[in-house]
Coordinates of C-alpha atoms in Angstrom, one line a residue:
N1 CA -46.2 -6.7 6.5
K2 CA -43.0 -8.7 7.1
L3 CA -39.4 -7.6 6.5
C4 CA -37.7 -10.8 5.2
F5 CA -33.9 -10.5 5.2
T6 CA -31.2 -12.0 7.2
Q7 CA -28.2 -10.2 8.7
S8 CA -26.1 -12.2 6.2
Q9 CA -28.1 -10.8 3.2
Y10 CA -27.8 -7.3 4.8
F11 CA -24.0 -7.4 5.2
M12 CA -23.5 -9.0 1.8
S13 CA -25.3 -6.0 0.4
F14 CA -22.4 -3.8 1.5
S15 CA -20.4 -5.0 -1.5
R16 CA -22.9 -3.3 -3.8
P17 CA -22.4 0.2 -5.1
V18 CA -24.1 3.0 -3.2
A19 CA -26.3 3.6 -6.2
D20 CA -27.9 0.2 -5.7
F21 CA -28.8 1.0 -2.1
Q22 CA -32.4 1.8 -2.7
L23 CA -32.8 -1.2 -5.1
F24 CA -31.5 -3.4 -2.3
V25 CA -33.9 -1.9 0.2
G26 CA -36.8 -2.8 -2.0
S27 CA -35.6 -6.2 -3.1
V28 CA -35.3 -7.7 0.4
I29 CA -39.0 -7.1 1.1
E30 CA -41.4 -10.0 0.5
D31 CA -44.5 -7.9 0.1
K32 CA -47.8 -9.3 -1.2
S33 CA -49.8 -6.1 -0.5
S34 CA -50.8 -3.4 -2.8
D35 CA -48.2 -1.1 -4.5
R36 CA -49.4 1.8 -2.4
S37 CA -47.9 0.3 0.8
K38 CA -44.4 -0.4 -0.7
P39 CA -42.9 3.0 -0.2
D40 CA -43.8 2.8 3.5
L41 CA -42.1 -0.6 3.7
Q42 CA -39.0 0.6 1.9
L43 CA -38.8 3.6 4.3
Q44 CA -39.0 1.2 7.3
T45 CA -36.3 -1.0 5.8
Q46 CA -34.1 2.0 5.1
R47 CA -34.4 3.2 8.6
L48 CA -33.6 -0.3 10.0
A49 CA -30.5 -0.4 7.7
E50 CA -29.4 3.1 8.9
K51 CA -29.9 2.2 12.6
T52 CA -28.1 -1.1 12.1
V53 CA -25.0 0.4 10.4
L54 CA -24.5 2.8 13.3
Q55 CA -25.0 0.1 15.9
Q56 CA -22.6 -2.2 14.0
V57 CA -19.9 0.6 13.9
F58 CA -19.9 1.0 17.6
K59 CA -20.4 -2.7 18.4
D60 CA -17.5 -3.9 16.2
G61 CA -15.2 -0.9 17.0
S62 CA -11.8 -1.3 15.3
E63 CA -13.1 -4.5 13.7
Y64 CA -16.0 -2.8 11.8
G65 CA -16.0 -4.0 8.2
I66 CA -13.6 -6.9 9.0
K67 CA -16.4 -8.9 10.7
S68 CA -18.4 -8.7 7.5
E69 CA -19.7 -11.7 5.7
L70 CA -17.2 -10.9 2.9
F71 CA -14.4 -12.2 5.2
S72 CA -16.3 -15.0 7.0
T73 CA -14.8 -17.8 4.9
L74 CA -11.3 -16.3 4.7
P75 CA -8.7 -18.9 5.8
R76 CA -6.3 -17.6 8.4
R77 CA -2.7 -17.8 7.2
K78 CA 0.9 -17.6 8.5
I79 CA 2.5 -14.8 6.4
I80 CA 6.0 -13.4 6.3
I81 CA 6.4 -9.9 5.0
E82 CA 9.9 -8.6 4.1
F83 CA 10.1 -4.9 3.7
S84 CA 12.2 -1.7 4.2
S85 CA 15.6 -3.5 4.0
P86 CA 18.0 -0.6 3.9
N87 CA 21.8 -1.1 3.4
I88 CA 23.8 -0.8 6.6
A89 CA 26.5 1.7 7.1
K90 CA 24.5 4.2 5.0
K91 CA 22.0 6.7 6.3
F92 CA 18.4 5.7 5.6
H93 CA 17.9 6.7 2.0
V94 CA 14.6 8.3 0.9
G95 CA 14.2 5.5 -1.6
H96 CA 13.5 3.1 1.2
L97 CA 10.4 5.2 2.4
R98 CA 8.1 3.5 -0.1
S99 CA 9.1 0.0 0.8
T100 CA 8.7 0.8 4.5
I101 CA 5.3 2.4 4.4
I102 CA 3.9 0.0 1.8
G103 CA 5.2 -3.1 3.7
N104 CA 3.8 -1.6 6.9
F105 CA 0.3 -1.2 5.3
V106 CA 0.3 -4.8 3.9
A107 CA 1.3 -6.1 7.4
N108 CA -1.4 -4.0 9.1
L109 CA -4.1 -5.1 6.7
K110 CA -3.2 -8.8 6.9
E111 CA -3.0 -8.6 10.8
A112 CA -6.4 -6.9 10.9
L113 CA -7.9 -9.7 8.9
G114 CA -6.7 -12.2 11.4
H115 CA -3.6 -13.6 9.7
Q116 CA -0.4 -14.4 11.7
V117 CA 2.1 -11.9 10.3
T118 CA 5.9 -11.9 10.8
R119 CA 7.5 -8.6 9.8
I120 CA 11.1 -9.0 8.7
N121 CA 13.7 -6.3 7.9
Y122 CA 16.2 -8.0 5.7
L123 CA 19.2 -5.7 5.9
G124 CA 21.7 -5.3 3.1
D125 CA 24.6 -6.1 5.4
W126 CA 26.8 -8.2 3.2
G127 CA 28.4 -8.0 -0.2
M128 CA 31.3 -6.3 -2.1
Q129 CA 30.2 -2.8 -1.1
F130 CA 31.4 -3.7 2.4
G131 CA 34.8 -4.6 1.0
L132 CA 34.9 -1.1 -0.4
L133 CA 33.7 0.5 2.8
G134 CA 36.1 -1.5 4.9
A135 CA 39.1 -0.7 2.7
G136 CA 37.8 3.0 2.6
F137 CA 37.6 3.2 6.4
Q138 CA 41.1 1.9 6.8
Q139 CA 42.3 4.7 4.4
F140 CA 40.0 7.6 5.2
G141 CA 38.2 6.7 8.5
N142 CA 38.2 8.8 11.7
E143 CA 37.3 7.2 15.0
E144 CA 36.1 10.4 16.6
E145 CA 33.8 11.2 13.7
L146 CA 32.5 7.6 13.7
Q147 CA 31.5 7.9 17.4
S148 CA 29.9 11.3 17.1
N149 CA 27.9 10.8 13.8
P150 CA 28.5 7.3 12.6
L151 CA 26.3 7.0 9.5
Q152 CA 27.1 10.4 8.2
H153 CA 30.8 9.7 8.5
L154 CA 30.5 6.2 6.9
F155 CA 28.5 7.8 4.0
E156 CA 31.3 10.3 3.5
V157 CA 33.9 7.6 3.6
Y158 CA 32.0 5.5 1.1
V159 CA 31.7 8.5 -1.3
Q160 CA 35.4 9.2 -0.9
V161 CA 36.6 5.6 -1.5
N162 CA 34.3 5.2 -4.5
K163 CA 35.9 8.2 -6.1
A164 CA 39.4 6.9 -5.2
A165 CA 38.6 3.5 -6.7
E166 CA 37.9 5.1 -10.0
E167 CA 41.4 6.4 -10.2
D168 CA 43.3 3.7 -8.4
E169 CA 43.0 0.0 -9.2
N170 CA 44.8 -0.9 -6.0
I171 CA 41.8 0.4 -4.0
K172 CA 39.6 -2.2 -5.8
K173 CA 42.1 -4.9 -4.9
L174 CA 42.1 -3.9 -1.2
A175 CA 38.2 -3.9 -1.3
Q176 CA 38.2 -7.5 -2.7
D177 CA 40.7 -8.6 -0.1
F178 CA 38.6 -7.1 2.7
F179 CA 35.5 -8.8 1.5
R180 CA 37.3 -12.2 1.1
K181 CA 38.5 -11.8 4.7
L182 CA 34.9 -11.0 5.8
E183 CA 33.6 -14.2 4.1
A184 CA 36.5 -16.2 5.7
R185 CA 35.3 -14.8 9.1
D186 CA 38.6 -13.0 9.9
Q187 CA 38.0 -11.7 13.4
Q188 CA 39.5 -8.2 13.0
T189 CA 37.6 -7.7 9.7
L190 CA 34.4 -9.1 11.2
S191 CA 34.7 -6.9 14.3
M192 CA 34.8 -3.7 12.1
W193 CA 31.8 -4.9 10.1
Q194 CA 29.8 -5.7 13.3
R195 CA 30.4 -2.1 14.6
F196 CA 29.1 -0.7 11.3
R197 CA 26.0 -2.9 11.6
D198 CA 25.3 -2.1 15.2
F199 CA 25.6 1.7 14.6
S200 CA 23.2 1.3 11.6
I201 CA 20.5 -0.6 13.4
E202 CA 20.5 1.9 16.3
E203 CA 19.9 4.7 13.8
Y204 CA 17.2 2.8 11.8
V205 CA 15.2 1.9 15.0
R206 CA 15.1 5.7 15.8
I207 CA 13.7 6.5 12.3
Y208 CA 11.2 3.6 12.4
K209 CA 9.9 5.0 15.6
R210 CA 9.2 8.3 13.9
L211 CA 7.4 6.4 11.1
G212 CA 5.4 4.3 13.6
V213 CA 6.8 1.1 12.1
H214 CA 8.1 -2.0 14.0
F215 CA 9.7 -5.4 13.0
D216 CA 9.5 -8.8 14.6
E217 CA 12.9 -9.7 13.2
Y218 CA 16.0 -8.0 12.0
S219 CA 17.7 -10.3 9.6
G220 CA 20.2 -9.7 6.9
E221 CA 22.3 -11.2 4.1
S222 CA 25.1 -11.9 6.5
F223 CA 23.0 -14.5 8.3
Y224 CA 23.0 -16.6 5.1
Q225 CA 26.6 -16.3 4.0
E226 CA 27.4 -19.8 5.2
K227 CA 24.0 -21.2 4.3
S228 CA 24.4 -19.8 0.7
Q229 CA 27.3 -22.3 0.3
E230 CA 24.9 -25.1 1.3
V231 CA 22.5 -23.8 -1.4
L232 CA 25.3 -24.0 -4.0
K233 CA 26.0 -27.6 -3.0
M234 CA 22.3 -28.4 -3.3
L235 CA 22.1 -26.8 -6.8
D236 CA 25.2 -28.8 -7.8
A237 CA 23.7 -32.1 -6.5
K238 CA 20.5 -31.5 -8.5
G239 CA 22.6 -30.8 -11.6
L240 CA 21.4 -27.2 -11.8
L241 CA 24.8 -25.6 -11.4
Q242 CA 26.8 -24.8 -14.5
K243 CA 30.3 -23.3 -14.9
T244 CA 30.9 -20.5 -17.4
I245 CA 34.0 -19.6 -19.4
K246 CA 34.7 -16.8 -16.9
G247 CA 34.6 -19.2 -14.0
T248 CA 31.3 -18.1 -12.5
R249 CA 28.5 -20.6 -11.6
V250 CA 25.0 -20.1 -13.1
V251 CA 21.6 -21.7 -13.1
D252 CA 20.1 -22.2 -16.6
L253 CA 16.6 -20.7 -16.6
S254 CA 16.0 -21.0 -20.4
E255 CA 13.2 -23.1 -21.8
K256 CA 15.6 -24.9 -24.3
R257 CA 18.3 -25.3 -21.6
D258 CA 20.8 -23.4 -23.9
L259 CA 21.8 -20.8 -21.3
S260 CA 20.0 -18.0 -23.3
L261 CA 18.6 -17.1 -19.9
S262 CA 20.5 -17.7 -16.7
S263 CA 21.1 -16.4 -13.2
T264 CA 24.6 -16.1 -11.8
V265 CA 24.7 -17.6 -8.3
M266 CA 28.5 -17.6 -7.6
R267 CA 31.5 -15.4 -8.5
S268 CA 34.6 -16.8 -10.0
D269 CA 36.4 -16.4 -6.7
G270 CA 33.8 -18.6 -4.9
T271 CA 32.0 -15.8 -3.1
S272 CA 28.2 -15.6 -2.9
L273 CA 25.9 -13.2 -4.6
Y274 CA 22.7 -11.4 -3.5
I275 CA 20.4 -14.0 -5.1
T276 CA 22.3 -16.9 -3.5
R277 CA 21.7 -15.4 -0.1
D278 CA 18.1 -14.8 -1.0
L279 CA 17.7 -18.5 -1.9
A280 CA 19.2 -19.5 1.5
A281 CA 17.0 -17.0 3.3
A282 CA 13.7 -18.2 1.7
I283 CA 14.5 -21.9 2.5
D284 CA 15.5 -21.0 6.0
R285 CA 12.4 -19.0 6.7
M286 CA 10.1 -21.7 5.4
Q287 CA 11.7 -24.2 7.7
K288 CA 11.7 -21.9 10.7
Y289 CA 8.2 -20.4 10.4
N290 CA 6.4 -23.0 8.2
C291 CA 4.5 -20.1 6.6
D292 CA 1.8 -20.2 4.0
T293 CA 3.0 -17.1 2.1
M294 CA 6.1 -14.9 1.8
I295 CA 5.7 -11.4 0.5
Y296 CA 8.6 -9.2 -0.6
V297 CA 8.1 -5.5 -0.9
T298 CA 10.7 -3.8 -3.1
D299 CA 10.8 -1.4 -6.1
K300 CA 9.8 -2.7 -9.5
S301 CA 13.4 -2.7 -10.8
Q302 CA 13.8 -5.9 -8.9
H303 CA 11.0 -7.7 -10.7
T304 CA 13.4 -9.9 -12.7
H305 CA 15.4 -10.8 -9.6
F306 CA 12.3 -12.1 -7.8
E307 CA 11.1 -13.9 -10.9
Q308 CA 14.4 -15.8 -11.1
L309 CA 14.5 -16.3 -7.3
F310 CA 11.0 -18.1 -7.4
Q311 CA 12.0 -20.0 -10.6
I312 CA 15.2 -21.4 -9.0
L313 CA 13.3 -22.4 -5.9
K314 CA 10.8 -24.3 -8.0
L315 CA 13.6 -26.0 -9.9
M316 CA 15.1 -27.1 -6.6
G317 CA 11.8 -28.8 -5.8
Y318 CA 10.3 -26.2 -3.4
Q319 CA 6.7 -26.0 -4.6
W320 CA 5.8 -23.4 -2.0
A321 CA 7.7 -20.9 -4.2
E322 CA 4.3 -20.7 -6.0
R323 CA 3.0 -18.9 -2.9
C324 CA 5.7 -16.3 -2.8
Q325 CA 4.8 -12.9 -4.0
H326 CA 6.6 -9.7 -5.0
V327 CA 4.7 -6.5 -4.3
S328 CA 6.5 -3.9 -6.4
F329 CA 6.3 -0.1 -6.6
G330 CA 7.4 2.7 -8.7
L331 CA 9.8 5.6 -8.1
V332 CA 9.2 9.0 -6.5
Q333 CA 10.6 11.9 -8.6
G334 CA 11.4 15.4 -7.7
M335 CA 11.6 15.0 -3.9
K336 CA 13.5 18.0 -2.7
T337 CA 13.9 20.0 0.5
R338 CA 14.5 23.8 0.6
K339 CA 18.2 23.1 0.6
G340 CA 18.0 21.2 -2.7
E341 CA 17.8 17.6 -3.9
V342 CA 17.1 15.2 -1.0
V343 CA 19.0 12.1 -0.3
F344 CA 18.1 11.0 3.2
L345 CA 14.7 10.1 4.7
E346 CA 15.2 12.0 7.9
D347 CA 15.5 15.2 5.8
V348 CA 12.1 14.5 4.3
L349 CA 10.5 13.8 7.7
N350 CA 12.0 17.0 9.1
E351 CA 10.9 19.0 6.1
A352 CA 7.3 17.7 6.4
R353 CA 7.2 18.5 10.1
S354 CA 8.8 22.0 9.6
R355 CA 6.4 23.0 6.9
M356 CA 3.4 21.7 8.9
L357 CA 4.5 23.7 11.9
Q358 CA 4.7 26.8 9.7
N359 CA 1.3 26.2 8.2
M360 CA -0.3 25.5 11.6
A361 CA 1.2 28.7 13.0
S362 CA -0.2 30.8 10.2
A363 CA -3.7 29.2 10.1
K364 CA -6.5 31.1 11.8
T365 CA -8.3 27.9 12.8
S366 CA -5.3 26.4 14.6
K367 CA -5.7 25.8 18.4
E368 CA -3.2 26.0 21.2
L369 CA -1.6 22.6 21.2
E370 CA 0.2 20.8 24.1
N371 CA 2.8 19.3 21.7
P372 CA 2.8 21.1 18.4
L373 CA 6.0 19.3 17.2
E374 CA 4.4 15.8 17.7
T375 CA 1.2 16.9 16.0
A376 CA 3.1 18.4 13.1
E377 CA 5.0 15.2 12.8
K378 CA 1.9 13.1 12.6
I379 CA 0.2 15.4 10.1
G380 CA 3.3 15.6 8.0
L381 CA 3.6 11.8 7.9
A382 CA -0.1 11.5 7.0
A383 CA 0.5 13.9 4.1
L384 CA 3.5 11.8 2.8
I385 CA 1.6 8.5 3.1
I386 CA -1.6 9.7 1.4
Q387 CA 0.3 11.2 -1.5
D388 CA 2.2 7.9 -1.9
F389 CA -0.9 5.7 -1.7
K390 CA -3.4 7.6 -3.9
G391 CA -2.4 5.9 -7.1
L392 CA -1.3 2.4 -8.2
L393 CA 1.8 1.3 -6.3
S394 CA 3.6 0.3 -9.5
S395 CA 3.3 3.9 -10.9
D396 CA 6.1 6.5 -10.6
Y397 CA 4.9 9.8 -9.4
Q398 CA 6.1 13.4 -9.3
F399 CA 6.4 14.7 -5.7
S400 CA 5.2 18.2 -4.8
W401 CA 5.4 19.7 -1.3
D402 CA 2.7 22.3 -2.2
R403 CA 0.2 19.6 -3.3
V404 CA 1.1 17.2 -0.4
L405 CA 0.6 19.7 2.4
Q406 CA -2.6 21.4 1.2
S407 CA -5.3 21.5 3.9
R408 CA -8.1 21.2 1.4
G409 CA -8.5 18.7 -1.3
D410 CA -7.5 15.0 -1.4
T411 CA -4.6 15.1 1.1
G412 CA -3.5 13.5 4.3
V413 CA -3.7 17.0 6.0
F414 CA -7.4 17.1 5.1
L415 CA -8.0 13.6 6.6
Q416 CA -6.2 14.7 9.8
Y417 CA -8.2 18.0 9.9
T418 CA -11.5 16.1 9.5
H419 CA -10.6 13.6 12.2
A420 CA -9.6 16.4 14.6
R421 CA -12.7 18.4 13.9
L422 CA -15.0 15.4 14.5
H423 CA -13.1 14.5 17.7
S424 CA -13.5 18.0 19.0
L425 CA -17.3 17.8 18.4
E426 CA -17.4 14.6 20.4
Q427 CA -15.5 16.1 23.3
M428 CA -17.8 19.1 23.3
Y429 CA -20.8 16.9 24.0
R430 CA -19.2 14.0 25.8
N431 CA -21.2 14.4 29.0
G432 CA -24.6 14.4 27.3
Q433 CA -24.2 11.5 24.9
S434 CA -26.8 8.8 24.6
T435 CA -26.4 5.4 23.0
D436 CA -30.1 5.0 22.4
I437 CA -30.9 7.2 19.5
N438 CA -33.7 7.7 17.0
T439 CA -32.1 7.2 13.5
A440 CA -35.4 8.3 11.9
C441 CA -34.2 11.8 12.6
L442 CA -31.4 11.3 10.1
Q443 CA -33.4 12.0 7.0
D444 CA -31.4 14.8 5.5
P445 CA -29.6 13.9 2.2
Q446 CA -26.2 14.8 3.8
A447 CA -26.8 12.3 6.7
I448 CA -28.1 9.6 4.3
S449 CA -24.9 10.1 2.1
V450 CA -22.6 9.4 5.2
L451 CA -24.6 6.4 6.3
Q452 CA -24.6 4.9 2.8
H453 CA -20.9 5.4 2.6
L454 CA -20.3 3.7 5.9
L455 CA -22.1 0.7 4.5
R456 CA -19.4 0.3 1.8
Y457 CA -16.4 0.1 4.1
D458 CA -16.1 -3.7 4.1
E459 CA -16.2 -3.8 0.3
V460 CA -13.3 -1.4 0.2
L461 CA -11.3 -3.5 2.7
Y462 CA -12.1 -6.6 0.6
K463 CA -10.7 -4.9 -2.6
S464 CA -7.5 -3.9 -0.9
S465 CA -7.1 -7.4 0.7
E466 CA -7.4 -8.9 -2.8
D467 CA -4.8 -6.8 -4.7
L468 CA -2.8 -5.2 -1.8
Q469 CA -3.4 -1.7 -3.2
P470 CA -4.0 0.9 -0.5
K471 CA -5.6 3.3 -3.0
H472 CA -9.1 1.8 -2.5
I473 CA -9.0 2.7 1.2
V474 CA -7.5 6.1 0.5
S475 CA -10.2 7.0 -1.9
Y476 CA -12.9 5.8 0.5
L477 CA -11.5 7.8 3.4
L478 CA -11.1 11.0 1.4
M479 CA -14.8 10.6 0.2
L480 CA -15.9 9.9 3.8
S481 CA -14.0 13.1 4.9
H482 CA -15.7 15.2 2.3
L483 CA -19.1 13.8 3.1
A484 CA -18.6 14.3 6.8
A485 CA -17.3 17.9 6.2
V486 CA -20.5 18.8 4.3
A487 CA -22.7 17.1 6.9
H488 CA -20.8 18.9 9.7
K489 CA -21.4 22.2 8.0
T490 CA -25.1 21.7 7.2
L491 CA -26.3 19.5 10.1
P492 CA -25.6 21.4 13.4
V493 CA -25.7 19.6 16.7
K494 CA -25.8 22.8 18.8
G495 CA -29.2 24.4 18.8
S496 CA -31.0 21.3 17.4
A497 CA -33.8 19.4 19.3
P498 CA -32.3 17.0 21.8
E499 CA -33.3 13.8 19.9
L500 CA -32.0 15.2 16.6
A501 CA -28.8 16.5 18.2
Q502 CA -28.1 13.0 19.7
A503 CA -28.7 11.3 16.3
R504 CA -26.4 13.7 14.5
L505 CA -23.7 13.4 17.1
R506 CA -23.9 9.6 16.8
L507 CA -23.5 9.9 13.1
F508 CA -20.4 12.0 13.4
Q509 CA -18.9 9.7 16.0
A510 CA -19.4 6.7 13.6
A511 CA -17.8 8.6 10.7
R512 CA -14.8 9.5 13.0
S513 CA -14.4 6.0 14.2
V514 CA -14.3 4.5 10.7
L515 CA -12.0 7.3 9.5
A516 CA -9.6 6.5 12.4
N517 CA -9.7 2.7 11.7
G518 CA -8.9 3.2 8.0
M519 CA -6.1 5.7 8.8
K520 CA -4.4 3.3 11.2
L521 CA -4.5 0.5 8.6
L522 CA -2.6 2.9 6.3
G523 CA 0.0 3.6 9.0
I524 CA -1.3 7.0 10.0
M525 CA -1.9 8.0 13.6
P526 CA -5.0 10.2 13.8
V527 CA -4.6 13.5 15.6
T528 CA -7.2 14.9 17.9
Q529 CA -6.2 18.5 17.7
M530 CA -4.6 20.8 15.1

């Protein structure tokens, strides 16, 4: 009897649901013999499939699933991803957490699939708010406080000057004067702004390190202040710039060209706006990187902004605007620390770490750790990321510390616990491991469930690569963890016959390897002890 299926057919079968696994096993057999022999052939094929999936996991390592037939015809692209983009001179707001971790996930996934990715942090480092901050610092600033805790002091100055501006029109005029000087490149004004920017980036780099996030380029609106004037000239030359009664300049985006829908691109005093600088940035990036795709990761309130941005680019004759994409996300509600309503991201990271340290100290299963603070940080971050990625990105969700930090259930803590447990098992038997195993030993339903789930990993990666939703990978990893936990409890390595023990150990290694791969794509660093 002959088993007639190619490796291509085999790997393409990964995209089928687990329920179809047995159907696939039978369908790939060209069998002309009696019906009585078919179950034996199906068993042979199943065992071959089981052995192959384990071999493939260890052969491909971190590229398991990515080397699948599903991605064999995928063209490799040059991709720019703009994400995080906090406003300088302000502490890193918790609202920027989603953009940062989602952008990081998209970049990780695209890079894993072989694309050339450039990660850009487009800082909010220009605009009228800096006029207000500059005027505010001249009124309320303190040099000593700026040196000791720069962003906290600037935040306090900004709050103070905003309050003052509500009561005093003169403050608003001073702010406008400051920003006009900034746009005119007045050296003294520019020097103050540069200090605020340098202090901010220094602080952000420290926070990004905690998040495990990096950027290839720190850009900002300030880079395009002069180029935005060139954009205005281009719009004017193409007949797209129109003057309103108020003296502002707009681009008509209405179908009937009756200004029923328009986008303001210049203030009446000649200064640029956010969208003007975004136009200049998009054109500059395309010229600099000659990329295939540009992806912007921001909250869904900016949906209209990006619609108009892409529309104006097309009106200017840039057909590549069709390949620009806005990945939007919803809002997080109810994120509080023990001290009350949270404002800054660092407060959230500290709270997650603190709560995990407390949970680890009170847990009976916790081990003596070399660096409990670092472990708690990684677990806390995993908890935040999994909570964020479980649903559709565009959905708002209610935040709950109790739910986020549960050690059981569908949480990041459970993923980390499963990984640490499987790693511990590997370490226990690291001296007696064999690569030549008999997968025929793995006939228990719990082992079969894990093997069948491992077969589906490429299908899940494919889904996420299509819609850029991390929820597919999250669901897969949570299910893998639950299946591995059940198998770990019911299929002991210790005390089993050597051949059976080796097969089970190899199964748990494969599960841990795929779990680690998926977690890293999501931006989670797996822990080996907890």
